[in-house]
XYZ file of C-alpha atoms in Angstrom:
636
model
C -26.333 -41.010 8.784
C -30.019 -42.012 8.989
C -31.029 -45.644 8.900
C -33.535 -46.802 6.232
C -36.262 -46.968 8.894
C -35.590 -43.422 10.079
C -35.513 -42.207 6.460
C -38.870 -43.859 5.779
C -40.419 -42.300 8.901
C -39.114 -38.884 7.897
C -40.539 -39.224 4.380
C -43.882 -40.318 5.802
C -43.997 -37.303 8.160
C -43.194 -34.935 5.259
C -45.948 -36.508 3.152
C -48.518 -36.137 5.934
C -47.604 -32.483 6.449
C -47.795 -31.896 2.691
C -51.253 -33.448 2.541
C -52.332 -31.312 5.510
C -51.279 -28.143 3.657
C -53.255 -29.213 0.571
C -56.240 -29.972 2.784
C -55.862 -26.475 4.265
C -56.530 -25.026 0.780
C -59.771 -26.998 0.549
C -60.856 -25.864 4.026
C -60.001 -22.210 3.336
C -61.624 -22.205 -0.113
C -64.844 -23.942 0.924
C -64.966 -22.040 4.195
C -64.544 -18.714 2.416
C -67.335 -19.587 0.047
C -69.707 -20.541 2.883
C -68.937 -17.289 4.711
C -69.586 -15.322 1.526
C -73.060 -16.941 1.095
C -74.055 -17.029 4.776
C -73.327 -20.759 5.057
C -75.703 -21.719 2.211
C -74.217 -23.740 -0.643
C -74.474 -21.788 -3.953
C -75.082 -24.515 -6.545
C -74.740 -22.075 -9.479
C -71.088 -21.318 -8.455
C -69.888 -24.918 -8.432
C -68.059 -24.876 -11.776
C -65.904 -21.736 -11.242
C -65.261 -22.742 -7.627
C -64.047 -26.216 -8.575
C -61.814 -24.678 -11.252
C -60.386 -22.223 -8.728
C -59.871 -24.974 -6.161
C -57.880 -27.071 -8.641
C -55.635 -24.131 -9.540
C -55.089 -23.202 -5.882
C -54.271 -26.784 -4.810
C -51.659 -26.997 -7.566
C -50.336 -23.579 -6.542
C -50.176 -24.657 -2.902
C -48.154 -27.750 -3.794
C -45.553 -25.603 -5.558
C -45.626 -22.713 -3.058
C -45.084 -24.880 0.010
C -42.088 -26.591 -1.523
C -40.662 -23.290 -2.720
C -41.126 -21.657 0.702
C -39.284 -24.529 2.402
C -42.154 -25.396 4.691
C -40.945 -28.943 5.279
C -37.548 -28.047 6.676
C -38.879 -27.134 10.138
C -40.068 -29.570 12.773
C -43.654 -28.972 13.870
C -42.859 -29.680 17.501
C -40.558 -26.636 17.396
C -42.735 -24.456 15.141
C -41.600 -20.848 15.565
C -41.248 -17.491 13.817
C -39.157 -18.824 10.898
C -41.875 -21.398 10.224
C -44.548 -18.673 10.378
C -42.582 -16.652 7.811
C -42.532 -19.672 5.495
C -46.302 -20.088 5.940
C -46.834 -16.407 5.122
C -44.727 -16.788 1.979
C -46.786 -19.744 0.780
C -50.100 -17.972 1.602
C -48.976 -14.794 -0.166
C -48.129 -16.735 -3.324
C -51.467 -18.544 -3.210
C -53.309 -15.228 -2.699
C -51.448 -13.675 -5.629
C -52.520 -16.538 -7.909
C -56.117 -16.075 -6.716
C -55.993 -12.367 -7.627
C -54.766 -13.262 -11.114
C -57.462 -15.938 -11.391
C -60.218 -13.502 -10.441
C -58.869 -10.921 -12.890
C -58.895 -13.421 -15.750
C -62.274 -14.946 -14.863
C -64.862 -14.034 -17.511
C -67.486 -16.581 -16.443
C -71.020 -15.780 -15.324
C -71.261 -16.138 -12.476
C -67.611 -15.532 -11.717
C -65.482 -16.192 -8.623
C -66.649 -13.858 -5.819
C -64.112 -11.059 -5.323
C -64.587 -11.192 -1.555
C -62.690 -14.494 -1.582
C -59.506 -12.557 -2.391
C -59.623 -11.362 1.229
C -61.375 -14.207 3.058
C -59.431 -17.088 1.458
C -55.847 -16.047 2.416
C -56.956 -15.201 5.948
C -58.549 -18.612 6.433
C -55.581 -20.345 4.776
C -53.175 -18.605 7.159
C -55.327 -19.535 10.162
C -55.519 -23.202 9.183
C -51.836 -23.621 8.219
C -50.391 -21.532 11.047
C -52.939 -22.603 13.627
C -52.482 -26.256 12.779
C -48.760 -25.998 13.366
C -49.221 -24.061 16.626
C -51.844 -26.540 17.853
C -49.560 -29.468 17.083
C -46.702 -27.871 18.972
C -48.923 -27.130 21.968
C -50.262 -30.676 22.036
C -46.798 -32.185 21.604
C -45.248 -30.029 24.328
C -48.115 -30.909 26.660
C -47.617 -34.580 25.836
C -43.843 -34.362 26.423
C -43.653 -31.820 29.227
C -47.176 -31.327 30.520
C -46.600 -33.874 33.243
C -43.784 -31.687 34.543
C -46.149 -28.864 35.459
C -46.311 -28.374 39.232
C -43.310 -30.659 39.598
C -39.753 -29.649 40.356
C -38.350 -27.171 42.848
C -39.959 -23.716 42.790
C -37.472 -21.144 41.547
C -37.472 -17.373 41.080
C -35.611 -16.047 38.042
C -33.775 -12.734 38.349
C -33.807 -10.946 34.998
C -36.694 -10.709 32.544
C -34.604 -9.878 29.495
C -33.289 -12.085 26.694
C -31.373 -14.255 29.155
C -34.459 -14.705 31.320
C -36.576 -15.645 28.311
C -34.061 -18.275 27.166
C -33.805 -19.668 30.685
C -37.565 -19.866 31.328
C -38.110 -21.705 28.048
C -35.368 -24.177 28.967
C -36.702 -24.698 32.490
C -40.205 -25.426 31.195
C -38.758 -28.631 29.743
C -37.072 -29.648 32.973
C -38.494 -31.895 35.664
C -36.084 -30.398 38.201
C -37.315 -26.795 38.217
C -40.613 -24.927 38.268
C -40.523 -21.186 37.575
C -42.914 -19.395 39.926
C -42.010 -15.736 39.265
C -39.432 -13.340 37.856
C -37.991 -10.091 39.188
C -36.332 -7.303 37.236
C -35.298 -3.722 37.962
C -36.900 -2.502 34.718
C -40.165 -0.839 35.854
C -41.735 -1.234 32.417
C -41.768 -5.035 32.899
C -43.453 -5.093 36.295
C -46.863 -6.802 36.198
C -46.250 -8.270 32.746
C -45.737 -11.951 31.951
C -42.895 -13.840 30.331
C -43.961 -17.220 28.907
C -46.913 -17.154 31.286
C -44.867 -16.262 34.386
C -45.361 -12.875 36.027
C -42.652 -10.298 36.633
C -43.401 -9.707 40.306
C -41.322 -6.570 40.871
C -37.811 -5.291 41.370
C -34.758 -7.198 42.574
C -35.150 -5.515 45.961
C -38.460 -7.356 46.387
C -36.769 -10.730 45.916
C -37.047 -11.807 49.609
C -40.807 -11.121 49.599
C -41.296 -12.964 46.306
C -39.401 -15.961 47.675
C -41.539 -15.955 50.799
C -44.820 -15.588 48.857
C -44.035 -18.582 46.650
C -42.204 -20.569 49.338
C -39.242 -20.828 46.988
C -35.729 -21.640 48.140
C -33.904 -21.317 44.845
C -32.918 -18.324 42.726
C -31.348 -18.311 39.272
C -29.579 -15.183 38.026
C -30.396 -14.888 34.318
C -28.267 -11.808 33.671
C -25.252 -13.008 31.654
C -23.915 -9.508 30.975
C -24.916 -7.736 34.198
C -22.384 -5.752 36.202
C -20.905 -7.421 39.271
C -22.583 -4.958 41.665
C -26.024 -5.995 40.367
C -25.155 -9.670 40.776
C -23.778 -8.957 44.239
C -26.971 -7.176 45.333
C -29.259 -9.932 44.026
C -27.097 -12.666 45.524
C -26.908 -10.935 48.893
C -30.698 -10.524 49.065
C -31.233 -14.154 48.083
C -28.751 -15.698 50.512
C -30.036 -13.499 53.358
C -33.487 -14.925 52.600
C -32.058 -18.425 52.904
C -32.145 -19.263 49.190
C -29.617 -21.165 47.106
C -28.361 -19.035 44.213
C -27.386 -20.230 40.749
C -26.214 -18.346 37.690
C -26.276 -18.999 33.958
C -23.219 -18.998 31.670
C -21.732 -15.768 30.387
C -23.128 -14.099 27.277
C -19.989 -14.873 25.264
C -20.293 -18.598 26.024
C -24.005 -18.574 25.186
C -23.556 -16.771 21.885
C -20.666 -19.014 20.851
C -22.778 -22.094 21.522
C -20.180 -23.641 23.838
C -22.764 -24.020 26.597
C -26.546 -23.929 26.900
C -28.570 -21.454 28.921
C -29.611 -24.236 31.312
C -25.988 -25.172 32.105
C -26.398 -23.546 35.493
C -23.951 -23.575 38.360
C -23.944 -22.166 41.883
C -22.833 -18.555 42.146
C -19.148 -18.403 43.036
C -17.376 -15.648 44.901
C -15.519 -14.857 41.669
C -18.848 -13.819 40.115
C -19.417 -11.252 42.862
C -15.900 -9.845 42.522
C -16.174 -9.916 38.745
C -14.997 -7.044 36.604
C -15.798 -5.844 33.106
C -14.318 -8.083 30.389
C -10.800 -7.135 29.324
C -10.379 -5.784 25.823
C -6.857 -6.016 24.459
C -5.355 -4.810 21.207
C -5.096 -8.243 19.661
C -3.355 -6.952 16.520
C -0.364 -5.581 18.459
C -0.145 -8.687 20.640
C -0.383 -10.849 17.514
C 2.475 -8.959 15.881
C 4.586 -9.436 19.010
C 3.985 -13.199 19.326
C 2.944 -14.855 16.063
C 5.648 -17.078 14.690
C 7.979 -16.284 17.616
C 9.581 -18.487 20.250
C 8.280 -17.473 23.681
C 9.775 -18.466 27.033
C 7.690 -18.508 30.214
C 9.451 -19.082 33.520
C 7.314 -20.410 36.342
C 5.140 -21.862 33.565
C 3.306 -24.204 35.918
C 2.239 -21.562 38.441
C -1.087 -19.746 38.631
C -0.067 -16.778 36.491
C 2.518 -18.640 34.420
C 0.124 -21.378 33.314
C -2.607 -18.884 32.395
C -0.035 -16.852 30.467
C 0.818 -19.998 28.517
C -2.847 -20.591 27.711
C -3.305 -16.989 26.564
C -0.084 -17.040 24.549
C -1.270 -20.122 22.659
C -4.113 -18.047 21.137
C -1.617 -15.981 19.146
C 0.066 -18.810 17.244
C 3.647 -18.615 18.532
C 6.206 -20.782 16.759
C 6.763 -22.575 20.070
C 6.337 -22.127 23.786
C 9.278 -22.949 26.045
C 7.889 -23.852 29.463
C 10.484 -23.502 32.239
C 9.446 -24.700 35.680
C 11.136 -25.847 38.910
C 8.231 -28.062 40.025
C 8.048 -31.363 38.153
C 4.348 -31.825 38.938
C 3.428 -28.284 37.842
C 5.372 -28.780 34.599
C 3.625 -32.095 33.985
C 0.218 -30.504 34.622
C 0.654 -27.703 32.091
C 2.174 -30.151 29.588
C -0.916 -32.356 29.879
C -3.200 -29.356 29.383
C -1.518 -28.529 26.080
C -1.621 -32.168 24.992
C -5.374 -32.270 25.616
C -6.521 -28.785 24.603
C -3.903 -27.290 22.255
C -2.025 -30.170 20.620
C -1.236 -27.999 17.594
C 1.026 -25.726 19.681
C 4.649 -26.824 19.853
C 5.792 -26.822 23.467
C 9.190 -27.456 24.985
C 8.989 -28.525 28.647
C 12.155 -27.829 30.611
C 12.687 -28.439 34.301
C 15.121 -26.096 35.962
C 15.931 -23.322 38.409
C 16.007 -19.688 37.336
C 19.163 -19.229 39.446
C 21.007 -21.970 37.542
C 23.247 -20.100 35.111
C 24.396 -23.238 33.281
C 20.806 -24.362 32.685
C 19.855 -20.897 31.450
C 22.831 -20.883 29.069
C 21.690 -24.226 27.686
C 18.084 -23.033 27.328
C 18.797 -19.698 25.641
C 21.475 -21.109 23.329
C 19.185 -23.914 22.141
C 15.913 -22.027 21.711
C 16.806 -18.314 21.348
C 13.456 -16.995 22.658
C 12.179 -13.746 21.157
C 10.038 -12.904 24.199
C 10.535 -13.866 27.841
C 7.793 -13.693 30.467
C 9.327 -14.102 33.914
C 6.644 -15.386 36.290
C 8.835 -17.566 38.523
C 8.834 -16.235 42.096
C 8.282 -17.010 45.736
C 5.149 -15.040 46.616
C 3.781 -16.231 49.977
C 4.356 -13.339 52.375
C 4.405 -15.043 55.824
C 6.470 -18.031 54.616
C 9.143 -15.825 53.117
C 9.256 -13.613 56.193
C 10.592 -16.172 58.664
C 13.534 -18.562 58.032
C 13.193 -18.203 54.252
C 14.177 -14.567 53.701
C 17.467 -15.275 51.925
C 15.800 -17.845 49.672
C 13.233 -15.202 48.727
C 16.076 -12.843 47.812
C 17.865 -15.468 45.756
C 14.760 -16.662 43.905
C 13.011 -13.329 43.380
C 16.034 -11.071 42.849
C 18.929 -13.263 41.707
C 16.629 -15.426 39.568
C 15.137 -12.349 37.879
C 18.583 -10.859 37.313
C 19.969 -14.034 35.748
C 17.022 -14.581 33.389
C 16.999 -10.912 32.325
C 20.772 -10.959 31.731
C 20.438 -14.018 29.513
C 17.596 -12.379 27.608
C 19.893 -9.439 26.878
C 22.908 -11.598 26.081
C 21.027 -13.764 23.598
C 19.173 -10.881 21.927
C 15.590 -11.452 23.057
C 13.240 -8.750 21.828
C 11.322 -8.408 25.119
C 11.659 -9.358 28.750
C 8.605 -8.917 30.989
C 8.803 -9.204 34.788
C 5.605 -10.178 36.584
C 5.675 -7.989 39.697
C 3.238 -7.252 42.518
C 1.543 -4.432 44.394
C 3.422 -5.668 47.460
C 6.525 -4.063 45.935
C 5.034 -0.656 46.791
C 6.198 0.654 50.179
C 6.945 -2.949 51.178
C 6.587 -3.993 54.794
C 7.639 -7.585 54.150
C 10.578 -9.451 52.669
C 8.614 -10.769 49.687
C 7.463 -7.292 48.631
C 10.949 -5.838 49.123
C 12.510 -8.564 46.974
C 10.029 -7.886 44.180
C 10.806 -4.167 44.335
C 14.506 -5.008 44.237
C 13.867 -7.221 41.197
C 12.130 -4.253 39.504
C 15.143 -2.051 40.263
C 17.491 -4.683 38.821
C 15.426 -4.771 35.624
C 15.437 -0.960 35.401
C 19.230 -0.937 35.792
C 19.673 -3.610 33.121
C 17.455 -1.696 30.712
C 19.446 1.498 31.266
C 22.567 -0.292 29.964
C 20.966 -0.400 26.518
C 20.749 -3.226 24.029
C 18.073 -4.719 21.806
C 15.990 -6.195 24.640
C 13.060 -4.130 25.863
C 12.672 -4.810 29.577
C 9.285 -4.103 31.130
C 7.578 -4.765 34.451
C 3.895 -5.336 35.190
C 2.596 -4.833 38.717
C -0.773 -6.104 39.960
C -2.462 -7.368 43.116
C -4.033 -10.631 44.194
C -5.489 -12.949 41.599
C -8.649 -14.919 42.310
C -8.075 -18.589 42.927
C -4.282 -18.503 42.621
C -2.162 -20.950 44.551
C -2.035 -19.997 48.221
C -4.650 -17.255 47.895
C -7.337 -16.593 50.472
C -10.318 -17.966 48.523
C -9.194 -21.628 48.349
C -8.265 -21.356 52.032
C -11.735 -20.090 52.974
C -13.370 -22.812 50.869
C -11.430 -25.470 52.726
C -12.297 -23.981 56.120
C -16.013 -23.796 55.240
C -15.963 -27.400 54.016
C -14.532 -28.425 57.411
C -17.329 -26.581 59.204
C -15.255 -23.582 60.206
C -14.125 -21.428 61.737
C -13.061 -19.103 58.900
C -9.951 -17.212 59.974
C -9.429 -13.592 58.931
C -6.325 -11.817 60.141
C -7.922 -8.416 60.879
C -11.435 -6.887 60.595
C -10.130 -3.962 58.508
C -7.721 -5.770 56.167
C -8.487 -5.380 52.477
C -6.926 -6.393 49.173
C -7.184 -5.727 45.454
C -8.384 -8.676 43.358
C -8.536 -9.566 39.691
C -9.099 -12.781 37.796
C -6.162 -14.820 36.541
C -7.228 -14.520 32.853
C -7.602 -10.749 33.227
C -4.142 -10.434 34.757
C -2.591 -12.579 32.021
C -4.254 -10.618 29.210
C -3.156 -7.289 30.646
C 0.395 -8.595 30.958
C 0.332 -9.358 27.224
C -1.139 -5.933 26.459
C 1.526 -4.172 28.533
C 4.261 -6.190 26.857
C 2.983 -5.240 23.406
C 2.741 -1.501 24.097
C 5.922 -1.111 26.197
C 8.967 0.713 24.879
C 11.288 -0.563 27.605
C 11.990 0.444 31.187
C 8.341 1.002 32.190
C 6.617 -0.255 35.301
C 3.029 -0.904 34.240
C 0.363 -0.649 36.947
C -2.874 -2.554 36.364
C -6.212 -1.014 37.261
C -7.327 -3.260 40.101
C -10.666 -1.573 40.717
C -11.788 -1.098 44.295
C -10.192 -2.976 47.212
C -12.278 -5.674 48.884
C -12.528 -6.156 52.642
C -11.454 -9.712 53.407
C -14.044 -10.091 56.189
C -16.808 -9.230 53.676
C -15.315 -11.794 51.321
C -15.495 -14.413 54.075
C -19.122 -13.550 54.918
C -20.191 -13.821 51.286
C -18.460 -17.165 50.869
C -20.161 -18.528 53.986
C -23.583 -17.401 52.719
C -22.976 -18.746 49.216
C -22.177 -22.100 50.780
C -25.652 -22.156 52.335
C -24.616 -21.298 55.883
C -24.976 -18.340 58.209
C -22.399 -16.877 60.562
C -24.219 -18.706 63.345
C -23.343 -21.978 61.599
C -19.757 -21.059 60.663
C -18.150 -18.333 62.710
C -15.396 -15.932 61.671
C -12.331 -15.644 63.876
C -9.722 -12.884 63.748
C -6.234 -14.314 64.114
C -4.131 -11.140 63.945
C -1.809 -9.881 61.221
C 0.826 -12.404 60.176
C 4.551 -11.614 59.845
C 5.114 -9.008 57.160
C 1.410 -8.478 56.473
C -0.150 -5.013 56.303
C -3.736 -3.844 56.313
C -3.751 -2.144 52.930
C -1.945 -2.753 49.656
C -0.893 0.068 47.375
C -0.155 0.217 43.680
C 2.122 3.293 43.689
C 5.105 4.190 45.843
C 5.563 7.622 47.437
C 8.162 8.695 44.872
C 6.072 7.594 41.916
C 3.412 9.178 39.749
C 1.625 7.567 36.855
C 0.829 8.523 33.319
C -1.877 7.234 31.051
C -1.517 4.639 28.322
C -3.824 3.972 25.362
C -5.396 1.154 27.397
C -7.858 2.251 30.119
C -6.732 -0.471 32.558
C -3.011 0.207 32.277
C -0.969 3.094 33.638
C 2.775 3.615 33.750
C 4.526 4.367 37.028
C 7.610 6.579 36.976
C 9.854 5.458 39.809
C 13.057 6.940 41.160
C 16.212 6.347 39.139
C 18.722 3.649 40.026
C 22.364 4.539 40.720
C 24.973 3.631 38.090
C 26.865 1.440 40.561
C 23.722 -0.415 41.626
C 24.178 -3.621 39.612
C 27.803 -4.198 40.626
C 27.032 -3.714 44.307
C 23.856 -5.822 44.085
C 25.725 -8.694 42.416
C 28.351 -8.586 45.137
C 25.678 -8.785 47.829
C 23.884 -11.647 46.084
C 27.130 -13.563 45.652
C 27.748 -14.042 49.387
C 27.791 -17.776 50.129
C 25.332 -17.788 53.019
C 23.661 -18.847 55.121
C 22.324 -15.329 55.697
C 20.069 -14.662 58.661
C 16.649 -13.082 58.291
C 17.845 -9.971 60.135
C 20.854 -9.614 57.816
C 18.524 -9.921 54.831
C 16.308 -7.172 56.177
C 19.297 -4.897 56.771
C 20.413 -5.513 53.189
C 16.973 -4.852 51.815
C 16.779 -1.606 53.788
C 19.980 -0.532 52.060
C 18.763 -1.354 48.554
C 15.076 -0.439 48.959
C 14.802 2.766 51.053
C 10.992 2.659 51.030
C 11.061 -0.760 52.706
C 9.751 -0.445 56.286
C 9.604 -3.802 58.100
C 6.625 -4.392 60.352
C 7.062 -2.308 63.510
C 8.537 0.561 61.507
C 5.342 2.652 61.442
C 3.970 1.168 58.213
C 0.510 2.603 58.847
C 1.895 6.145 58.557
C 3.527 5.279 55.249
C 0.287 3.772 54.006
C -1.650 6.951 54.747
C 1.025 9.043 53.053
C 1.048 6.724 50.035
C -2.736 6.817 49.704
C -2.621 10.607 49.714
C 0.067 10.474 47.045
C -2.015 8.050 45.009
C -5.026 10.363 45.212
C -2.919 13.345 44.101
C -1.489 11.336 41.224
C -5.006 10.365 40.160
C -6.091 14.020 40.294
C -3.139 15.059 38.108
C -3.999 12.299 35.644
């Protein structure tokens, strides 16, 4: 609410602007008359001209109020204000036409004024506002010219325009040039700054202007365009920033000048995920949803995505007290309207699961709890991986069936395909257990979703590289040829929801992971984005770790895929599971232990025939699987 002083100042400003617009009528009317008579005052026309002036001043007073001219601030005069000026001028011109038509005096009002008067009135009213804005901006920001760090803007479209206007009001930056791949813009200017050429010319433009900073003003550009511009900039020794995404800009959550350094996630970015929100809404709205592993990377993002669809409540089940506390605090701060139930517990604890399912009767269960770190699970932890990933999955899925849940969704991994490590084999065994449970029938639809690495997840390579770079290196990569599939955590979570909504039960959904990324290229890009070269921070190759393979696959040899209505989801058809599988598996899992790593591997070889531990010619299986994947893609 405005104070009395502020209200008085505002009223005074409105009065001054109103008087200026009335004065503009006098200037335009007298000026038009002088032009008509070659700047000689026609004394014989004084009476009709004074009459016309009085009518036009009164008209102007009404027209300006009606057109809403005093809503806009002169310092920000823009196209909407110009439209209001045109409206007021048009009304004044129309009254003048009527006045001339009704004038029967001798001499009468010169008809040429019907053209000259509105033109002059528009020039005075519009020009006055433009001049005031120019003077005010020079007064406020003129001292910033030639100050600030020189910066080259990549992108001369709508994003570039918004950014340049914002930077002109900043003392920190000084735009020296723009680059854009659109040839039609080359040589033109944007807000007085030239478009110097294509993105490929960025190093030369930086050198010409001695600039060391680049801002990517392409909120909706594809990741390969961002990658090319970033690579050129960092190779030229520049620091690279990017603007917020188009969705954030349009929603008003952030401003165009809320810049941040380019992150590796931007360069690995993928097209935004589109999900069938109506089907997901029907599956979740008003339902009780259980998420196991709710505090983990995927589990916590699943919880955040689930909250969008107004579930009756979210039951958050987590073994780690700190992770459970963290996700609980997020909901308290960001989504207090969502009812959450925070439960600490182990997915292998049958009594705890009985208590949970009996009390809350979840309609949908998303099972994200798992041990996922390949080298850790490979040595001295193999049996724990089996118990957590297989027994835990089996127990939660059995309870979902027993208590009549509508859906059970297992979060699986691409490491379950032709596994060469214990973790991958246990996830494949968990998939097989879910397939066997589904084949027994019942009301619960059991589905599995398989995807690769997620950017920034706990224990992933990107946080590790960031830490190594912060320490000054070296950055350790296991092998020069190793590559992995990547997707963002929100993308993975949304596709899990989409798969759950479209599944009929028993399917293994495979997410489109795009193209694999070489880890050594990832390391190089992260070093450059941090402002270093490989001379400053070297890359060392440490050798493959236990259970690690060069390439990940999304399909096993015995599988083919079929399309789904969603372009980023396919369904894998895997080999059938024997009728006696569950009884024998339960007997194996029930052994008291301890079980040695070698005994675990022998058991996994029995249950998962495609499992080939490291040393068992995995490279041959990879080549065969890639050929199978290519054939499956051709058939699709």
